Short mmCIF file of C-alpha atoms in Angstrom, two decimals:
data_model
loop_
_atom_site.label_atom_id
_atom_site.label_comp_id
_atom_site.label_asym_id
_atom_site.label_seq_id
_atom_site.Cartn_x
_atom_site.Cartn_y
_atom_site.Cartn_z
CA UNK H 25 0.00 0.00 0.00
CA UNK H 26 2.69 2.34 1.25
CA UNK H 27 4.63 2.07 -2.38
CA UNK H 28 1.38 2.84 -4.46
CA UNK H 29 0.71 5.64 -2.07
CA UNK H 30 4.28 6.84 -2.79
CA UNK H 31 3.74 6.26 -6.55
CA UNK H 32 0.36 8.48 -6.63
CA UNK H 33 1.81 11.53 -4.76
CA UNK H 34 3.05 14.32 -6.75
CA UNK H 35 6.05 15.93 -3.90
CA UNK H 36 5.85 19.33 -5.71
CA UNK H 37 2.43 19.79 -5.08
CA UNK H 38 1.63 18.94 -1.70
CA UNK H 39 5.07 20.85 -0.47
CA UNK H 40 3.92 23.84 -2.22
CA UNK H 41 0.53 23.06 -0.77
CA UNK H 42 -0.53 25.25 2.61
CA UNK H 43 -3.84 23.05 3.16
CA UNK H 44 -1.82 20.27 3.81
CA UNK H 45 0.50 21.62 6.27
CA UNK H 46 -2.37 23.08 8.58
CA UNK H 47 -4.43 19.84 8.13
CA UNK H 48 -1.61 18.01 9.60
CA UNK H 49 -0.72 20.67 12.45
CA UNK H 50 -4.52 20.61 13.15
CA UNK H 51 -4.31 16.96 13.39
CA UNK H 52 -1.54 16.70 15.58
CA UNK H 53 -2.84 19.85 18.08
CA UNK H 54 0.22 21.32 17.21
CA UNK H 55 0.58 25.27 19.03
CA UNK H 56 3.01 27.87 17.66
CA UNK H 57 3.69 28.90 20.37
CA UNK H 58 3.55 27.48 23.97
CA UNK H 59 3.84 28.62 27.90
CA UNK H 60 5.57 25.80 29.00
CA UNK H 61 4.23 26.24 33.09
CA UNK H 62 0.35 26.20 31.25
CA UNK H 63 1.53 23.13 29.42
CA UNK H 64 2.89 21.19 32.47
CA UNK H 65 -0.43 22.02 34.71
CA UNK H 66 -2.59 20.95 31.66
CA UNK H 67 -0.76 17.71 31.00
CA UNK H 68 -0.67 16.90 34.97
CA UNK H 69 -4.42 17.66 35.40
CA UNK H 70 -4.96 15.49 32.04
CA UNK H 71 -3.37 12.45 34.04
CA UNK H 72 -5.11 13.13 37.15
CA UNK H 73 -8.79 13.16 35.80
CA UNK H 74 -8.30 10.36 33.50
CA UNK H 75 -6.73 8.24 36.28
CA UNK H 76 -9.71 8.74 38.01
CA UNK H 77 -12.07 8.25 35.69
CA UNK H 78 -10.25 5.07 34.71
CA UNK H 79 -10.66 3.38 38.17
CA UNK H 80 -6.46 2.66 37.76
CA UNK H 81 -3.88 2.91 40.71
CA UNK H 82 -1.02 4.49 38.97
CA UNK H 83 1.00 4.60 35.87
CA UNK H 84 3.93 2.47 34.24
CA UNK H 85 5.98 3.76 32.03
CA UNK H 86 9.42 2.63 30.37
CA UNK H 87 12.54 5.01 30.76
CA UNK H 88 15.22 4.91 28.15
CA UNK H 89 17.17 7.56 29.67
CA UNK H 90 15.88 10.15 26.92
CA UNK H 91 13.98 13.33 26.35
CA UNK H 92 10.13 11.81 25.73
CA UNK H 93 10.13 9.25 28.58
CA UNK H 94 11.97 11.71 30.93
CA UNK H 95 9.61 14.27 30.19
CA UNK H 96 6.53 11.79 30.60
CA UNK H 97 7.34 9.91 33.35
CA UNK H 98 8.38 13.24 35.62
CA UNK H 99 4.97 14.28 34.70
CA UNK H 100 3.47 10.63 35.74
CA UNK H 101 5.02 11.07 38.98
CA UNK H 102 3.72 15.01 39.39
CA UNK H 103 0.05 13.75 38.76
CA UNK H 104 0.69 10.60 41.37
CA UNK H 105 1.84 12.86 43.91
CA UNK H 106 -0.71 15.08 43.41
CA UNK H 107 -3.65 12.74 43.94
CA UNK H 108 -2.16 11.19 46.07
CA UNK H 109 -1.62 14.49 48.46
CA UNK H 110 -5.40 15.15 48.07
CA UNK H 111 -6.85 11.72 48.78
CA UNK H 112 -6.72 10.67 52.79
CA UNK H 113 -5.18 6.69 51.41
CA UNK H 114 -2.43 7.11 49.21
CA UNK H 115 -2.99 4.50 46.66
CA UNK H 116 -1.63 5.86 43.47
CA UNK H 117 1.83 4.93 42.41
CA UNK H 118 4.21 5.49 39.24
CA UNK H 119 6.44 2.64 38.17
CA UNK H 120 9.91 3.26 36.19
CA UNK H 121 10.65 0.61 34.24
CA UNK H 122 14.29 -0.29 32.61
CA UNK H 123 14.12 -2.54 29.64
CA UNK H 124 17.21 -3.14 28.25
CA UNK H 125 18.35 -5.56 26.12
CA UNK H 126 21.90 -6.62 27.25
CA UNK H 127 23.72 -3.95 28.59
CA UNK H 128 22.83 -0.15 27.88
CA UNK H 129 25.51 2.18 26.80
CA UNK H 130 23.80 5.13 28.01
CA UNK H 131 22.09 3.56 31.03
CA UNK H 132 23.83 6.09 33.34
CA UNK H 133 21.55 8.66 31.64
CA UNK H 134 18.42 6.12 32.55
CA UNK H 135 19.80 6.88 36.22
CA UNK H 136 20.03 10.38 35.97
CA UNK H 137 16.49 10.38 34.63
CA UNK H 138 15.24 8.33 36.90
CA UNK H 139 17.04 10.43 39.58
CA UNK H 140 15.39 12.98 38.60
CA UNK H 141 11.79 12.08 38.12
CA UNK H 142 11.78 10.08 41.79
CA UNK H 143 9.93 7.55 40.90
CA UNK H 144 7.83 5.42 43.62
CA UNK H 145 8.92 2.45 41.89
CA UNK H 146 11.21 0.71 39.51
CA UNK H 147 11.25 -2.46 38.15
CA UNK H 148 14.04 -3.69 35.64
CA UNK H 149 13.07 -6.30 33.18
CA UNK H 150 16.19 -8.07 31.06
CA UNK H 151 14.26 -8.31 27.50
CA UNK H 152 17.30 -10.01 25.69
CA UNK H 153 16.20 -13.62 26.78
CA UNK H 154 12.53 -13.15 25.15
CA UNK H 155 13.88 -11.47 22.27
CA UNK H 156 16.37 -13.74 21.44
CA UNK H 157 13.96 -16.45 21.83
CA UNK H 158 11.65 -15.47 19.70
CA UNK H 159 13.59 -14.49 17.03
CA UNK H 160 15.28 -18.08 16.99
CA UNK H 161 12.04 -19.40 16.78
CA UNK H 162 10.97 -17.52 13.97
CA UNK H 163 14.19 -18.29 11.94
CA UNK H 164 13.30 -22.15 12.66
CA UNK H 165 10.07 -22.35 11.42
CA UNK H 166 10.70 -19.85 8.34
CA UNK H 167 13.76 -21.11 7.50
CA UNK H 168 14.91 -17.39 6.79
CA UNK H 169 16.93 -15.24 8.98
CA UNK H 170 14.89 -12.07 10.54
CA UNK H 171 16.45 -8.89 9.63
CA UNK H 172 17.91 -7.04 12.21
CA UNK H 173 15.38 -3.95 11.45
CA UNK H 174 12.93 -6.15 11.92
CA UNK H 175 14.60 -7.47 15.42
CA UNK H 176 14.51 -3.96 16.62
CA UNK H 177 10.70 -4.09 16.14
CA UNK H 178 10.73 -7.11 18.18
CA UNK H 179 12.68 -5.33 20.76
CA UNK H 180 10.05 -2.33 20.80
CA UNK H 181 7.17 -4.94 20.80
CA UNK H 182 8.71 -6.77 23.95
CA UNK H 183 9.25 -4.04 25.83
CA UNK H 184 5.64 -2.92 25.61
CA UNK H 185 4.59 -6.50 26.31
CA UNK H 186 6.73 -6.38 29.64
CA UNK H 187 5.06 -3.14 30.55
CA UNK H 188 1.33 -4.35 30.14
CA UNK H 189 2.59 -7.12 32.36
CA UNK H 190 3.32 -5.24 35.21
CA UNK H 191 0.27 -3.01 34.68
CA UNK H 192 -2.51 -5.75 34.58
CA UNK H 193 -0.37 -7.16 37.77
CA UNK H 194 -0.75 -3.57 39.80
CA UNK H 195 -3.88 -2.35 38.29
CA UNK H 196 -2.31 0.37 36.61
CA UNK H 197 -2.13 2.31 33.11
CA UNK H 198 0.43 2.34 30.62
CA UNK H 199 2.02 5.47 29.45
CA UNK H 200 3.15 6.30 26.03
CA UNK H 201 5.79 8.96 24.92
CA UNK H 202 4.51 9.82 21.73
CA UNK H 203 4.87 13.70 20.32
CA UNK H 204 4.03 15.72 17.31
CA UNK H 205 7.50 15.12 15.46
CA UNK H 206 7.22 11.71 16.34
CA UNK H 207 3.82 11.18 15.05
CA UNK H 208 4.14 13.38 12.19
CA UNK H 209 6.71 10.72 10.43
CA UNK H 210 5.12 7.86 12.74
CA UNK H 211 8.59 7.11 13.86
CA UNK H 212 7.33 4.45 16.27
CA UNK H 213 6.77 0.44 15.80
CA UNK H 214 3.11 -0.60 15.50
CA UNK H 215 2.39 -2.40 18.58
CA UNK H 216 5.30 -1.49 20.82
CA UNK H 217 5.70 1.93 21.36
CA UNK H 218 3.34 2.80 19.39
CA UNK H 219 0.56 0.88 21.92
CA UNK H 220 -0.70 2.32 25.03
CA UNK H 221 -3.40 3.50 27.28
CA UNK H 222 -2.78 7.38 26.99
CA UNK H 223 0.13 9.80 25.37
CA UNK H 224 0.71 12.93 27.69
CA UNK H 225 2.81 14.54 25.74
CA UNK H 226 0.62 14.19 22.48
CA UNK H 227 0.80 17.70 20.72
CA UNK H 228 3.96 19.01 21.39
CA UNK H 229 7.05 19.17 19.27
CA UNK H 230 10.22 18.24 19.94
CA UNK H 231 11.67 21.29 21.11
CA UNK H 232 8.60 22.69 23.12
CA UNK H 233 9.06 18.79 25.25
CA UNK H 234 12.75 20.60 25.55
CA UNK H 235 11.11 24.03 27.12
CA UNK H 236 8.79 21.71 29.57
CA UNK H 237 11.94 20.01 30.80
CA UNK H 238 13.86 22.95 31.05
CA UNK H 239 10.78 24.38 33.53
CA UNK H 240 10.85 21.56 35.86
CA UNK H 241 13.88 21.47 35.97
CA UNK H 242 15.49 18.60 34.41
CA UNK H 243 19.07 18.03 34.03
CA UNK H 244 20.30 19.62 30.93
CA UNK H 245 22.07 16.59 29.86
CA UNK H 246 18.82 14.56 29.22
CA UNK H 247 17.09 16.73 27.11
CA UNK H 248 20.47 17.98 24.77
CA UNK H 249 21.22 14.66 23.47
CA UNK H 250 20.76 13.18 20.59
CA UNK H 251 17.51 11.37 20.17
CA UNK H 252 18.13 7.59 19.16
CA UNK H 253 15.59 4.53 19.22
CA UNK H 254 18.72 2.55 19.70
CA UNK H 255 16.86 -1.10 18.45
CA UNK H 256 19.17 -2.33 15.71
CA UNK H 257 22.06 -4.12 16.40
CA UNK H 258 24.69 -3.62 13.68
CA UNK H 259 23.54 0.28 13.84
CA UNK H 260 23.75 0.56 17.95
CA UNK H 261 22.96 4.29 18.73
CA UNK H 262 21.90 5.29 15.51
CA UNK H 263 20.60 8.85 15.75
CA UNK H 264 16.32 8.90 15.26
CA UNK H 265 17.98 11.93 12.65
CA UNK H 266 19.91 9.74 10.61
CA UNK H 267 17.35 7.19 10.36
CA UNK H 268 14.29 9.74 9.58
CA UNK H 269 16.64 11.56 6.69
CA UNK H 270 15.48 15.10 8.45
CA UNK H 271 16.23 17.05 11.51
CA UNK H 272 13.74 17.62 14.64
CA UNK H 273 14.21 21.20 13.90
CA UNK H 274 12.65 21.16 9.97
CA UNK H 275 9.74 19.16 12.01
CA UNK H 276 9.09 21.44 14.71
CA UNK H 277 9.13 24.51 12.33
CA UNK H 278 6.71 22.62 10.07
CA UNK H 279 4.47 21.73 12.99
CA UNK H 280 4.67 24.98 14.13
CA UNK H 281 3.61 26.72 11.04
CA UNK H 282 6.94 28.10 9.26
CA UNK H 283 7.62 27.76 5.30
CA UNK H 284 10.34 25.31 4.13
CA UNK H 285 11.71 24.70 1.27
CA UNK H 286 8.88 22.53 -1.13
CA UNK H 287 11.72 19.79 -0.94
CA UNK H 288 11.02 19.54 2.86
CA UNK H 289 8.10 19.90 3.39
CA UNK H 290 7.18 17.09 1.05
CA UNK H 291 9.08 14.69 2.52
CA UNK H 292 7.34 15.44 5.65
CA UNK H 293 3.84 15.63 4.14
CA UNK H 294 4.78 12.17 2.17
CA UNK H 295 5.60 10.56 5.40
CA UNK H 296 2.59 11.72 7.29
CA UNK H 297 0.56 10.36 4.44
CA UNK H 298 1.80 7.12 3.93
CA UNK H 299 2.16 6.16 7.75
CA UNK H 300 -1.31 6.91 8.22
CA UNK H 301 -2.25 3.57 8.98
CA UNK H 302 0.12 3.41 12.12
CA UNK H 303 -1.93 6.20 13.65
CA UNK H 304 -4.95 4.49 14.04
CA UNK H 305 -6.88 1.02 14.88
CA UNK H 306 -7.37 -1.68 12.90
CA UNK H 307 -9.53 -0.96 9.75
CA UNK H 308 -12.89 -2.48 9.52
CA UNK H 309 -15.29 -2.72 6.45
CA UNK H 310 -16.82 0.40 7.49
CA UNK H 311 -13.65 2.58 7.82
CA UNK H 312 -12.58 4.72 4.56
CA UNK H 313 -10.16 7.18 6.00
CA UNK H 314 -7.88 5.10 3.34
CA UNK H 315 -9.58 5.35 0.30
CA UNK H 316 -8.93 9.48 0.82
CA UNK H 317 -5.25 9.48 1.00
#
């Protein structure tokens, strides 16, 4: 599907075209400009509310040691305080969770995040065993060798698996870090990071997560490094960048309304169109969102 979609899209047009850009910033709730303390009390009261509503004891969330899950999990742990401070039983919890697979390079980063955020929990589960596992048993009954982009999705999907463990065990809902520039080029996998119960810091590009972190606080270090899924093995660290073919900075000024060059912006609108899929549920026979694209 994605190829014909790729095939039927003329790049000149739809970079030259406005409509498309504000369709896809209205989509994504994108803001040109935010107030990062507004931003931080709306996302925290977001939380709180739907906790409640959702009859759930607390969040779980992985940390990786980078901006999105930093940013997400400190504001986890703000909402769980908060409820927690106005209830007379303090039953609401936030639970870090490592998932590495092997060793991390940057795990003392995952430290310094979790350091920061203060988390009431943490729980580390070793996903390398399961991984490896089930990528041997894929190879024997295929015959074929899974590619090691393809592992990395396995990775993503395992990790997400481990976390919807531990929530069904503590009653709890699981947190997802997805963000305008992420969504935009739905740089996620489709069933690992990609699932979860609510995204908190839905609508905001890269660099406004940045001016959130820099209000509460955060350690400088956590938010200026370079952004990396790190999943593949033969391409360990490899920047999210380098793997997208565009800089966070062309996405958050097309998100936030500036002009690039037509070049740009269709790559980004061609990306948005043809991942549209990964932003939403299974399709059904009564669906045609993808007749329209």
């Amino acid at each position: 599907m994605a190829a014909v979609l790729l095939q039927i899209i003329d790049e000149e047009e739809i970079g030259m075209n406005p409509d498309i850009q504000k369709d896809v910033i209205d989509a994504l709730h994108v803001l040109p400009v935010i107030d990062a303390e507004e931003e931080i009390r709306r996302r925290v009261n977001f939380m709180k509310e739907y906790l409640l509503v959702s009859g759930a004891k607390g969040y779980v969330l992985g940390l990786s040691g980078g901006q999105d899950s930093t940013l997400t999990g400190k504001l986890a742990q703000l909402a769980v305080n908060e409820l927690n401070e106005q209830s007379e039983v303090k039953t609401y919890r936030f639970i870090a969770v490592r998932l590495p697979y092997g060793i991390q390079k940057d795990e003392a980063d995952a430290q310094e995040a979790i350091a920061f955020i203060q988390p009431d929990k943490v729980v580390t589960i070793q996903i390398k065993p399961a991984v490896d596992a089930a990528v041997r048993q894929f190879e024997e009954a295929t015959g074929e060798k899974l590619s090691d982009f393809h592992k990395g999705n396995t990775k993503a999907r395992e990790r997400m698996k481990a976390q919807y463990d531990l929530a069904a065990h503590y009653g709890m809902l699981v947190l997802g870090t997805d963000h305008a520039a992420e969504a935009v080029t739905a740089f996620f996998t489709k069933h690992g990071d990609g699932a979860c119960d609510l995204t908190p810091i839905f609508g905001l590009s890269k660099g406004q997560g940045k001016q959130l972190l820099q209000a509460l606080d955060c350690p400088a270090k956590l938010y200026l490094k370079k952004p990396t899924a790190d999943l593949e093995d033969l391409k360990p660290g490899l920047p999210d960048e380098e793997a997208l073919g565009m800089t966070y900075d062309e996405l958050d000024q097309y998100l936030e309304g500036a002009a690039l060059s037509g070049e740009r912006a269709a790559l980004i609108a061609r990306r948005y169109t043809v991942s549209e899929h990964k932003r939403r549920g299974p399709v059904t026979l009564y669906d045609d969102w993808w007749k329209k694209v």
